[in-house]
């Protein structure tokens, strides 16, 4: 009898242990694919900022494995192809550093797998381009690419991936732990000052910007409402380390839109400023930082505003042109042309952004006292008139006079005014005064050194800081606006070049490129940045100064926008 009871007890203990292990396993894998991607990005960020780590192959493989694990644990999640693409990029970089073709083969393997398994992903096209670059190398063996990568197969860093999986199986994620954001900064003993807090809003969107004198680490946390302690609203707080609150910053900034009640700023700890946002209602929010000067940007979207990135949940688009009613359609059930049509149906309001202004003159011209800010403002006003006359739509400018606006303010204006298209106008410049031509940009990682240089100049920051935007972009550009922005950019660029060549000689087509421009970050509509000509070039500077050339630019850009609308919605005009 004792033996029997002992057996029952043993069986009970075994079941209890299995149940306990199962709970830990579920908790371990409960981390979302997005969270794992952010953790992988954090690993890569540390690697990029450590010269010693970059010399160790194992450090690279460690970060690569973190990207690859997303595909293995969450193969159906939209973050899976993002992880595969980033892993492939790191493999190609590692291949150049190590001289091992095996790493390049791993990259090709991942890219081929991405194309096969995720043909509809926004990363499929990029994978195709990168794969072509690899296979065009005469020293590369195409035979080493597997046609379809098995979900069960592991790359050469098999051990690292297994260890990572095992660690997830027994690790319980700590709850209510604030996320760490922000780039690395020099450790300094003195506190920096929080100088300003501003906001822009409409019923569906609010942007808050916190300005500081220098870069600091920060963390944030979302708190639930708790009426029992006199906290009837949800609160989002941001703690900024080694800071003090400036005398000019109000302790209470009333917002009182449909999303937020107010923003409160205070000296939470002797060396930490806390900003608390009291929330009435929201669907999604994003927090990121920009440099030169350092500022923290908080974007909050309301329900139905398409604030959530497509990677978290498929974007919704307004439909039903015939009935006049709005219905909710998942882009998963729409073809590319259908998606384009849905977006173009609503092109009724366009915001034009004349770059620079006020104390920010932009690029200097070849001729004395000629500045970018003045040229682009004249072009923007002409473009606005042409768009209104031909397209019969509402056109707004971010600035109508010689006034300085921050880059994040320009995007906020486009969002709060509910623009359907956002066009940022600039003129190009280079140390080499022989350079000339026209190019159009969309928001993404930089495609070449020249694109990095242009973005650094327009962002008023260093080229090094441009690379730090990788982490921000990974979280902000996961939506179908990239596809529409690309379509818009191509049509504008092609018609711009075609029209200008009819009137002027020596028009150089520099094409459509991508780069991380601050002014396009967070835009909720198809957005492009146009570098209309080189103000540093003698011929093009002289042309830019003329009324006829500015009018021709306005006309040809309008041609492209009109073609964009007509191509997707012929009945609209």
Coordinates of C-alpha atoms in Angstrom, one line a residue:
X1 CA 0.0 0.0 0.0
X2 CA 2.8 2.4 0.9
X3 CA 4.6 1.5 -2.4
X4 CA 1.4 2.2 -4.3
X5 CA 1.0 5.6 -2.6
X6 CA 4.6 6.3 -3.3
X7 CA 4.1 5.5 -7.0
X8 CA 1.1 7.9 -7.2
X9 CA 3.1 10.6 -5.6
X10 CA 6.0 10.1 -8.0
X11 CA 3.5 10.3 -11.0
X12 CA 2.0 13.4 -9.5
X13 CA 5.5 15.0 -9.1
X14 CA 6.4 14.1 -12.7
X15 CA 3.3 15.7 -14.1
X16 CA 3.9 18.7 -12.0
X17 CA 7.4 19.1 -13.2
X18 CA 6.3 18.7 -16.9
X19 CA 3.6 21.3 -16.3
X20 CA 6.1 23.7 -14.7
X21 CA 8.6 23.2 -17.6
X22 CA 5.8 23.8 -20.1
X23 CA 4.8 27.1 -18.4
X24 CA 8.4 28.2 -18.5
X25 CA 8.7 27.2 -22.2
X26 CA 5.5 29.1 -23.1
X27 CA 6.7 32.2 -21.2
X28 CA 10.1 31.9 -22.9
X29 CA 8.6 31.9 -26.4
X30 CA 6.0 34.5 -25.4
X31 CA 8.3 37.2 -26.5
X32 CA 6.9 38.6 -29.8
X33 CA 8.8 38.4 -33.0
X34 CA 9.0 42.2 -33.0
X35 CA 10.6 42.1 -29.5
X36 CA 13.2 39.6 -30.7
X37 CA 14.0 41.8 -33.7
X38 CA 14.5 44.8 -31.3
X39 CA 16.8 42.6 -29.2
X40 CA 18.8 41.6 -32.2
X41 CA 19.0 45.3 -33.3
X42 CA 20.3 46.1 -29.8
X43 CA 23.0 43.4 -30.2
X44 CA 24.0 44.8 -33.6
X45 CA 24.1 48.3 -32.2
X46 CA 26.6 47.3 -29.5
X47 CA 28.6 45.5 -32.1
X48 CA 28.8 48.6 -34.3
X49 CA 29.9 50.8 -31.5
X50 CA 32.7 48.4 -30.4
X51 CA 35.8 48.2 -32.5
X52 CA 37.1 45.3 -30.5
X53 CA 33.9 43.2 -30.9
X54 CA 33.9 43.8 -34.7
X55 CA 37.3 42.0 -34.9
X56 CA 35.7 38.8 -33.5
X57 CA 33.8 36.5 -35.8
X58 CA 31.9 35.1 -32.9
X59 CA 30.4 38.5 -32.0
X60 CA 29.0 38.8 -35.5
X61 CA 27.6 35.3 -35.5
X62 CA 26.0 36.0 -32.2
X63 CA 24.0 39.0 -33.6
X64 CA 23.2 37.1 -36.8
X65 CA 21.8 34.2 -34.8
X66 CA 19.5 36.6 -33.0
X67 CA 18.1 37.8 -36.3
X68 CA 17.8 34.2 -37.7
X69 CA 16.0 32.9 -34.6
X70 CA 13.0 35.1 -35.5
X71 CA 12.4 33.1 -38.6
X72 CA 12.8 29.8 -36.8
X73 CA 10.5 30.6 -33.9
X74 CA 8.0 32.9 -35.7
X75 CA 8.0 31.7 -39.4
X76 CA 4.5 33.1 -40.1
X77 CA 5.2 36.5 -38.6
X78 CA 5.9 39.5 -40.8
X79 CA 9.0 40.2 -38.8
X80 CA 10.5 36.9 -40.0
X81 CA 11.6 38.2 -43.5
X82 CA 12.9 41.3 -41.8
X83 CA 15.1 39.2 -39.6
X84 CA 16.3 37.1 -42.5
X85 CA 17.2 40.2 -44.6
X86 CA 19.1 41.8 -41.7
X87 CA 21.0 38.5 -41.0
X88 CA 22.0 38.3 -44.7
X89 CA 23.3 41.9 -44.6
X90 CA 25.4 41.1 -41.6
X91 CA 26.7 37.9 -43.3
X92 CA 27.9 39.9 -46.3
X93 CA 29.6 42.4 -44.0
X94 CA 31.3 39.6 -42.1
X95 CA 32.4 38.0 -45.3
X96 CA 34.2 41.1 -46.3
X97 CA 35.9 41.3 -42.9
X98 CA 36.8 37.7 -42.6
X99 CA 37.5 36.9 -46.3
X100 CA 35.4 33.7 -46.0
X101 CA 33.1 33.0 -48.9
X102 CA 31.1 30.7 -46.6
X103 CA 29.6 33.7 -45.0
X104 CA 28.6 35.2 -48.3
X105 CA 27.1 31.8 -49.2
X106 CA 25.0 32.0 -46.0
X107 CA 23.8 35.4 -47.0
X108 CA 22.8 34.2 -50.5
X109 CA 21.1 31.2 -48.9
X110 CA 19.0 33.4 -46.6
X111 CA 18.1 35.8 -49.5
X112 CA 17.0 33.0 -51.8
X113 CA 15.0 31.5 -48.9
X114 CA 13.4 34.9 -48.3
X115 CA 12.3 35.3 -51.9
X116 CA 10.9 31.8 -52.0
X117 CA 9.1 31.8 -48.6
X118 CA 8.0 35.5 -48.5
X119 CA 7.4 36.6 -52.1
X120 CA 4.9 39.3 -51.0
X121 CA 7.1 40.8 -48.3
X122 CA 8.5 44.3 -48.8
X123 CA 11.9 42.7 -48.3
X124 CA 11.6 40.3 -51.3
X125 CA 12.6 43.0 -53.8
X126 CA 15.5 44.1 -51.7
X127 CA 16.6 40.4 -51.3
X128 CA 16.5 40.0 -55.0
X129 CA 18.7 43.1 -55.5
X130 CA 21.2 42.0 -52.8
X131 CA 21.3 38.4 -54.1
X132 CA 22.1 39.7 -57.6
X133 CA 25.0 41.7 -56.2
X134 CA 26.4 38.6 -54.6
X135 CA 25.9 36.3 -57.5
X136 CA 27.4 38.8 -60.0
X137 CA 30.7 38.3 -58.2
X138 CA 32.8 36.0 -60.5
X139 CA 34.4 34.3 -57.5
X140 CA 31.0 33.3 -56.1
X141 CA 29.6 29.8 -56.7
X142 CA 25.9 29.8 -57.4
X143 CA 25.7 26.1 -56.6
X144 CA 26.2 26.8 -53.0
X145 CA 22.8 28.4 -52.7
X146 CA 20.1 26.1 -51.5
X147 CA 16.9 26.6 -53.5
X148 CA 14.5 26.4 -50.5
X149 CA 15.7 26.7 -47.0
X150 CA 14.0 24.2 -44.7
X151 CA 12.5 25.5 -41.6
X152 CA 14.3 22.8 -39.7
X153 CA 17.7 23.4 -41.2
X154 CA 20.2 25.5 -39.3
X155 CA 23.1 27.7 -40.6
X156 CA 26.7 27.2 -39.6
X157 CA 26.2 29.0 -36.4
X158 CA 24.0 26.1 -35.3
X159 CA 25.4 26.0 -31.8
X160 CA 24.7 29.6 -31.1
X161 CA 21.1 29.4 -32.4
X162 CA 20.5 26.3 -30.3
X163 CA 21.8 28.0 -27.2
X164 CA 19.6 31.0 -27.9
X165 CA 16.5 28.8 -28.2
X166 CA 17.4 26.9 -25.0
X167 CA 17.8 30.1 -23.1
X168 CA 14.4 31.3 -24.2
X169 CA 12.9 28.0 -23.1
X170 CA 13.8 28.6 -19.4
X171 CA 13.8 32.4 -19.2
X172 CA 10.7 34.1 -18.0
X173 CA 10.4 37.7 -19.3
X174 CA 10.3 40.2 -16.5
X175 CA 7.1 42.2 -16.5
X176 CA 6.8 46.0 -16.3
X177 CA 10.5 46.5 -17.0
X178 CA 11.1 49.8 -18.8
X179 CA 12.5 49.5 -22.3
X180 CA 15.8 51.2 -23.0
X181 CA 16.1 53.4 -26.0
X182 CA 18.6 56.0 -27.3
X183 CA 22.0 55.8 -28.7
X184 CA 25.3 55.6 -26.9
X185 CA 26.6 58.8 -25.5
X186 CA 29.7 60.2 -23.7
X187 CA 29.6 59.6 -20.0
X188 CA 29.7 63.1 -18.5
X189 CA 29.4 64.1 -14.8
X190 CA 27.3 67.2 -15.3
X191 CA 23.6 67.2 -16.0
X192 CA 22.3 68.5 -19.3
X193 CA 19.2 70.7 -19.5
X194 CA 15.7 69.8 -20.9
X195 CA 15.0 73.1 -22.8
X196 CA 11.7 72.7 -24.5
X197 CA 8.5 70.6 -24.9
X198 CA 6.2 71.1 -27.8
X199 CA 3.3 69.3 -29.5
X200 CA 1.2 69.1 -32.6
X201 CA -2.1 67.3 -32.8
X202 CA -5.3 66.4 -34.6
X203 CA -8.1 64.1 -33.4
X204 CA -6.2 61.0 -34.7
X205 CA -2.6 61.9 -34.2
X206 CA -0.4 63.8 -31.7
X207 CA 3.4 64.4 -31.9
X208 CA 5.3 65.5 -28.8
X209 CA 9.0 66.6 -28.9
X210 CA 11.3 66.9 -25.9
X211 CA 14.4 69.0 -26.6
X212 CA 17.7 68.6 -24.6
X213 CA 21.0 70.4 -24.8
X214 CA 22.9 67.2 -25.3
X215 CA 22.3 63.5 -25.9
X216 CA 21.3 61.3 -22.9
X217 CA 20.0 57.8 -22.3
X218 CA 16.3 57.5 -21.7
X219 CA 13.7 54.8 -20.9
X220 CA 9.9 54.7 -21.1
X221 CA 7.0 52.8 -19.7
X222 CA 3.3 52.6 -20.2
X223 CA 1.2 52.5 -17.0
X224 CA -2.4 51.4 -16.7
X225 CA -5.0 53.6 -15.2
X226 CA -5.6 53.1 -11.5
X227 CA -8.6 55.1 -10.1
X228 CA -7.9 53.7 -6.6
X229 CA -4.8 55.9 -6.4
X230 CA -6.4 58.8 -8.1
X231 CA -5.0 57.9 -11.5
X232 CA -8.0 57.6 -13.8
X233 CA -6.0 57.8 -17.0
X234 CA -3.3 55.7 -18.6
X235 CA 0.1 57.3 -18.4
X236 CA 3.2 57.1 -20.6
X237 CA 6.3 58.3 -18.9
X238 CA 9.8 59.0 -20.2
X239 CA 12.8 59.2 -17.8
X240 CA 15.8 61.0 -19.2
X241 CA 19.0 60.3 -17.3
X242 CA 21.5 63.0 -16.1
X243 CA 19.2 65.9 -16.9
X244 CA 17.7 68.9 -15.2
X245 CA 14.5 70.7 -16.1
X246 CA 15.0 74.0 -17.7
X247 CA 13.3 77.1 -16.2
X248 CA 11.4 77.8 -19.4
X249 CA 9.7 74.4 -19.5
X250 CA 6.2 74.3 -18.1
X251 CA 5.3 71.7 -15.5
X252 CA 1.9 71.2 -17.2
X253 CA 1.4 71.5 -20.9
X254 CA -2.4 71.1 -21.7
X255 CA -3.0 69.2 -25.0
X256 CA -6.7 68.3 -24.6
X257 CA -7.3 66.6 -27.9
X258 CA -9.2 63.4 -28.3
X259 CA -6.1 61.3 -27.5
X260 CA -4.1 63.1 -24.8
X261 CA -5.0 65.3 -21.8
X262 CA -1.7 66.9 -21.0
X263 CA 2.1 66.4 -20.7
X264 CA 3.7 66.9 -17.3
X265 CA 7.4 67.6 -16.8
X266 CA 9.3 67.5 -13.5
X267 CA 12.5 66.7 -11.7
X268 CA 11.6 63.1 -10.8
X269 CA 15.1 62.4 -9.2
X270 CA 18.0 64.7 -8.6
X271 CA 19.6 63.8 -11.9
X272 CA 16.5 62.5 -13.8
X273 CA 13.7 64.5 -15.6
X274 CA 10.5 62.6 -16.0
X275 CA 7.9 63.6 -18.7
X276 CA 4.4 62.0 -18.1
X277 CA 1.8 62.0 -20.9
X278 CA -1.8 61.5 -19.6
X279 CA -3.6 59.4 -22.2
X280 CA -7.4 59.5 -22.9
X281 CA -7.4 57.0 -25.7
X282 CA -4.8 55.5 -28.1
X283 CA -4.1 52.6 -30.4
X284 CA -0.4 52.8 -30.9
X285 CA 2.6 54.9 -30.0
X286 CA 6.3 55.2 -31.1
X287 CA 9.2 56.8 -29.3
X288 CA 12.6 57.6 -31.0
X289 CA 15.4 60.1 -30.7
X290 CA 17.1 62.4 -33.2
X291 CA 20.4 64.2 -33.0
X292 CA 22.0 67.6 -33.6
X293 CA 20.3 68.8 -31.5
X294 CA 19.2 65.9 -29.4
X295 CA 15.4 65.5 -29.1
X296 CA 13.0 62.7 -28.2
X297 CA 10.0 62.3 -30.4
X298 CA 6.7 60.7 -29.2
X299 CA 4.1 59.8 -31.8
X300 CA 0.6 58.7 -30.6
X301 CA -2.1 57.5 -33.0
X302 CA -5.8 57.0 -32.3
X303 CA -8.0 54.1 -33.3
X304 CA -8.6 53.9 -37.1
X305 CA -5.6 56.2 -37.9
X306 CA -3.5 53.4 -39.2
X307 CA -0.9 54.1 -36.5
X308 CA 0.1 50.5 -36.1
X309 CA 2.9 49.3 -38.4
X310 CA 2.0 46.7 -40.9
X311 CA 4.4 44.3 -39.3
X312 CA 2.3 44.2 -36.1
X313 CA -1.0 44.0 -37.9
X314 CA -1.9 44.3 -41.5
X315 CA -2.6 48.0 -42.5
X316 CA -6.2 48.9 -43.2
X317 CA -7.2 51.0 -46.1
X318 CA -10.4 53.0 -46.9
X319 CA -12.4 51.4 -49.7
X320 CA -15.7 51.4 -51.5
X321 CA -15.5 54.3 -54.0
X322 CA -19.0 53.4 -55.4
X323 CA -20.9 53.4 -52.2
X324 CA -19.0 56.3 -50.6
X325 CA -18.7 54.4 -47.4
X326 CA -15.5 53.3 -45.7
X327 CA -14.9 49.6 -45.3
X328 CA -12.0 47.9 -43.7
X329 CA -9.9 45.8 -46.1
X330 CA -6.8 43.9 -45.2
X331 CA -4.0 44.5 -47.7
X332 CA -3.3 40.7 -47.6
X333 CA -6.4 40.3 -49.8
X334 CA -5.5 43.1 -52.2
X335 CA -3.1 43.1 -55.2
X336 CA -0.4 45.7 -55.5
X337 CA -2.5 47.7 -58.0
X338 CA -5.5 47.6 -55.7
X339 CA -3.5 48.9 -52.8
X340 CA -2.2 51.7 -55.0
X341 CA -5.8 52.6 -56.0
X342 CA -7.0 52.7 -52.4
X343 CA -4.3 55.2 -51.5
X344 CA -4.8 57.4 -54.6
X345 CA -8.6 57.6 -54.0
X346 CA -7.9 60.0 -51.2
X347 CA -5.5 62.4 -52.9
X348 CA -7.3 65.6 -52.0
X349 CA -4.7 67.4 -49.9
X350 CA -1.0 67.8 -50.6
X351 CA 1.5 69.3 -48.2
X352 CA 4.6 70.9 -49.8
X353 CA 7.7 71.4 -47.5
X354 CA 10.2 74.1 -48.6
X355 CA 13.4 73.0 -46.9
X356 CA 15.3 75.0 -44.4
X357 CA 14.4 78.7 -43.6
X358 CA 15.1 81.5 -41.1
X359 CA 18.5 81.0 -39.3
X360 CA 18.9 77.7 -41.3
X361 CA 19.8 78.9 -44.8
X362 CA 20.5 75.5 -46.3
X363 CA 23.2 75.1 -48.9
X364 CA 25.0 78.1 -50.3
X365 CA 24.9 78.8 -54.0
X366 CA 27.7 79.1 -56.5
X367 CA 26.9 82.8 -56.7
X368 CA 27.2 85.1 -53.7
X369 CA 24.1 85.6 -51.4
X370 CA 22.2 82.8 -53.1
X371 CA 20.8 80.3 -50.5
X372 CA 18.8 77.1 -50.7
X373 CA 16.0 78.4 -48.3
X374 CA 15.1 81.2 -50.7
X375 CA 15.1 79.2 -53.9
X376 CA 13.0 76.3 -52.5
X377 CA 10.4 78.7 -51.0
X378 CA 9.8 80.3 -54.4
X379 CA 9.6 76.9 -56.1
X380 CA 7.1 75.7 -53.5
X381 CA 4.8 78.6 -54.0
X382 CA 4.9 78.1 -57.7
X383 CA 4.3 74.4 -57.3
X384 CA 1.3 75.0 -55.0
X385 CA -0.3 77.3 -57.6
X386 CA 0.2 74.7 -60.4
X387 CA -1.2 71.8 -58.3
X388 CA -4.3 73.8 -57.3
X389 CA -5.0 74.8 -60.9
X390 CA -4.5 71.5 -62.5
X391 CA -5.5 69.0 -59.9
X392 CA -8.2 71.0 -58.1
X393 CA -6.9 69.9 -54.7
X394 CA -6.0 71.6 -51.4
X395 CA -2.3 72.5 -51.2
X396 CA -0.6 73.6 -48.0
X397 CA 2.9 74.7 -47.3
X398 CA 4.8 74.0 -44.1
X399 CA 6.2 77.5 -44.3
X400 CA 5.0 80.6 -46.3
X401 CA 7.9 82.9 -45.3
X402 CA 11.5 82.9 -44.3
X403 CA 10.9 81.0 -41.1
X404 CA 12.9 78.2 -39.4
X405 CA 11.0 74.9 -38.7
X406 CA 12.5 71.8 -37.1
X407 CA 12.5 68.7 -39.3
X408 CA 10.1 66.8 -37.0
X409 CA 7.7 69.8 -37.0
X410 CA 7.4 69.6 -40.8
X411 CA 6.3 66.0 -40.6
X412 CA 4.0 66.8 -37.8
X413 CA 2.3 69.4 -39.9
X414 CA 1.7 66.9 -42.7
X415 CA 0.3 64.4 -40.3
X416 CA -1.9 66.8 -38.3
X417 CA -3.3 68.4 -41.5
X418 CA -4.1 64.8 -42.7
X419 CA -2.2 65.2 -46.0
X420 CA -2.5 62.6 -48.7
X421 CA 0.9 63.3 -50.2
X422 CA 4.0 65.0 -48.7
X423 CA 6.6 66.6 -51.0
X424 CA 9.7 68.0 -49.4
X425 CA 11.6 70.4 -51.8
X426 CA 15.4 71.0 -51.7
X427 CA 18.3 71.9 -53.9
X428 CA 21.5 69.7 -53.9
X429 CA 25.0 70.7 -53.2
X430 CA 28.5 69.1 -53.3
X431 CA 32.1 70.0 -52.8
X432 CA 32.7 69.0 -56.4
X433 CA 31.2 71.9 -58.3
X434 CA 31.0 69.9 -61.5
X435 CA 28.3 67.7 -60.1
X436 CA 24.8 68.4 -61.4
X437 CA 21.5 66.6 -61.8
X438 CA 18.1 65.8 -60.4
X439 CA 17.3 63.1 -57.9
X440 CA 14.3 62.0 -55.8
X441 CA 14.4 60.2 -52.4
X442 CA 12.2 58.0 -50.4
X443 CA 12.7 57.1 -46.7
X444 CA 14.8 54.0 -46.2
X445 CA 18.3 52.9 -45.4
X446 CA 20.9 54.8 -47.5
X447 CA 21.8 53.1 -50.9
X448 CA 25.2 54.6 -51.4
X449 CA 27.8 57.0 -50.0
X450 CA 26.4 59.9 -51.9
X451 CA 22.9 59.3 -50.5
X452 CA 24.4 59.2 -46.9
X453 CA 26.1 62.5 -47.6
X454 CA 22.9 64.1 -48.9
X455 CA 20.9 62.8 -45.9
X456 CA 23.6 64.0 -43.4
X457 CA 23.5 67.5 -45.0
X458 CA 19.7 67.8 -45.0
X459 CA 19.5 66.3 -41.5
X460 CA 22.2 68.8 -40.3
X461 CA 24.0 65.9 -38.7
X462 CA 27.1 63.7 -39.3
X463 CA 27.3 60.8 -41.6
X464 CA 28.1 58.6 -38.6
X465 CA 24.7 59.5 -37.1
X466 CA 23.0 58.5 -40.3
X467 CA 24.0 54.9 -39.6
X468 CA 22.5 55.1 -36.1
X469 CA 19.1 55.6 -37.8
X470 CA 19.0 51.9 -38.7
X471 CA 17.3 51.0 -35.5
X472 CA 14.7 53.7 -35.8
X473 CA 14.0 52.8 -39.4
X474 CA 13.6 49.1 -38.6
X475 CA 10.6 50.1 -36.4
X476 CA 9.1 52.9 -38.4
X477 CA 9.1 51.9 -42.1
X478 CA 7.3 48.6 -41.8
X479 CA 4.2 49.7 -43.8
X480 CA 2.9 49.9 -47.3
X481 CA 3.7 53.6 -47.6
X482 CA 7.1 52.6 -48.9
X483 CA 5.6 51.0 -51.9
X484 CA 3.4 54.0 -52.6
X485 CA 6.3 56.4 -52.0
X486 CA 8.4 54.5 -54.4
X487 CA 5.7 54.6 -57.1
X488 CA 5.2 58.3 -56.5
X489 CA 9.0 59.0 -56.6
X490 CA 9.5 57.1 -59.9
X491 CA 6.7 58.9 -61.6
X492 CA 7.8 62.3 -60.4
X493 CA 11.4 61.7 -61.2
X494 CA 10.7 60.4 -64.7
X495 CA 8.3 63.2 -65.6
X496 CA 10.6 65.8 -64.0
X497 CA 13.5 64.7 -66.2
X498 CA 11.4 64.2 -69.3
X499 CA 9.9 67.7 -69.0
X500 CA 13.1 69.5 -68.2
X501 CA 15.0 67.9 -71.0
X502 CA 12.5 69.4 -73.5
X503 CA 13.5 72.9 -72.4
X504 CA 17.0 72.6 -71.1
X505 CA 20.2 70.9 -72.1
X506 CA 22.5 68.9 -69.9
X507 CA 19.8 67.6 -67.5
X508 CA 21.4 64.7 -65.6
X509 CA 19.1 62.0 -64.3
X510 CA 20.5 60.8 -61.0
X511 CA 17.5 58.5 -60.4
X512 CA 15.3 57.5 -57.4
X513 CA 17.3 56.8 -54.3
X514 CA 16.7 56.0 -50.6
X515 CA 18.1 57.5 -47.5
X516 CA 17.1 58.2 -43.9
X517 CA 15.8 61.7 -43.9
X518 CA 14.6 63.1 -40.5
X519 CA 11.9 65.1 -42.3
X520 CA 10.2 61.9 -43.7
X521 CA 10.3 59.9 -40.4
X522 CA 6.8 59.2 -39.1
X523 CA 5.0 60.5 -42.2
X524 CA 1.7 58.6 -42.5
X525 CA 1.3 59.2 -46.2
X526 CA 3.3 58.6 -49.4
X527 CA 6.3 61.0 -49.0
X528 CA 9.2 62.0 -51.2
X529 CA 12.1 64.4 -51.0
X530 CA 13.2 66.1 -54.3
X531 CA 16.7 67.5 -54.8
X532 CA 15.8 69.7 -57.7
X533 CA 19.3 70.7 -59.0
X534 CA 22.8 71.4 -57.7
X535 CA 23.0 75.0 -56.3
X536 CA 26.7 74.5 -56.0
X537 CA 27.0 74.0 -59.8
X538 CA 27.5 77.2 -61.8
X539 CA 25.1 76.4 -64.6
X540 CA 22.3 74.9 -62.4
X541 CA 22.6 77.7 -59.8
X542 CA 22.1 80.3 -62.5
X543 CA 19.1 78.3 -63.7
X544 CA 17.6 77.9 -60.2
X545 CA 17.8 81.7 -59.7
X546 CA 15.6 82.2 -62.8
X547 CA 11.8 82.5 -62.7
X548 CA 11.4 80.4 -65.8
X549 CA 13.4 77.4 -64.5
X550 CA 11.4 77.5 -61.2
X551 CA 8.2 77.5 -63.1
X552 CA 9.4 74.6 -65.3
X553 CA 10.2 72.6 -62.1
X554 CA 6.8 73.3 -60.7
X555 CA 5.1 72.2 -64.0
X556 CA 7.1 69.0 -64.4
X557 CA 6.7 67.9 -60.8
X558 CA 3.0 68.4 -61.2
X559 CA 3.1 66.2 -64.3
X560 CA 4.5 63.4 -62.2
X561 CA 2.0 63.8 -59.4
X562 CA -0.9 63.9 -61.9
X563 CA 0.5 60.7 -63.6
X564 CA 0.6 59.0 -60.1
X565 CA -3.0 59.8 -59.5
X566 CA -4.2 59.0 -63.0
X567 CA -2.3 55.7 -63.0
X568 CA -4.0 54.4 -59.9
X569 CA -7.4 56.2 -60.2
X570 CA -8.1 57.3 -63.8
X571 CA -11.6 58.5 -62.9
X572 CA -10.5 61.0 -60.2
X573 CA -9.5 63.8 -62.6

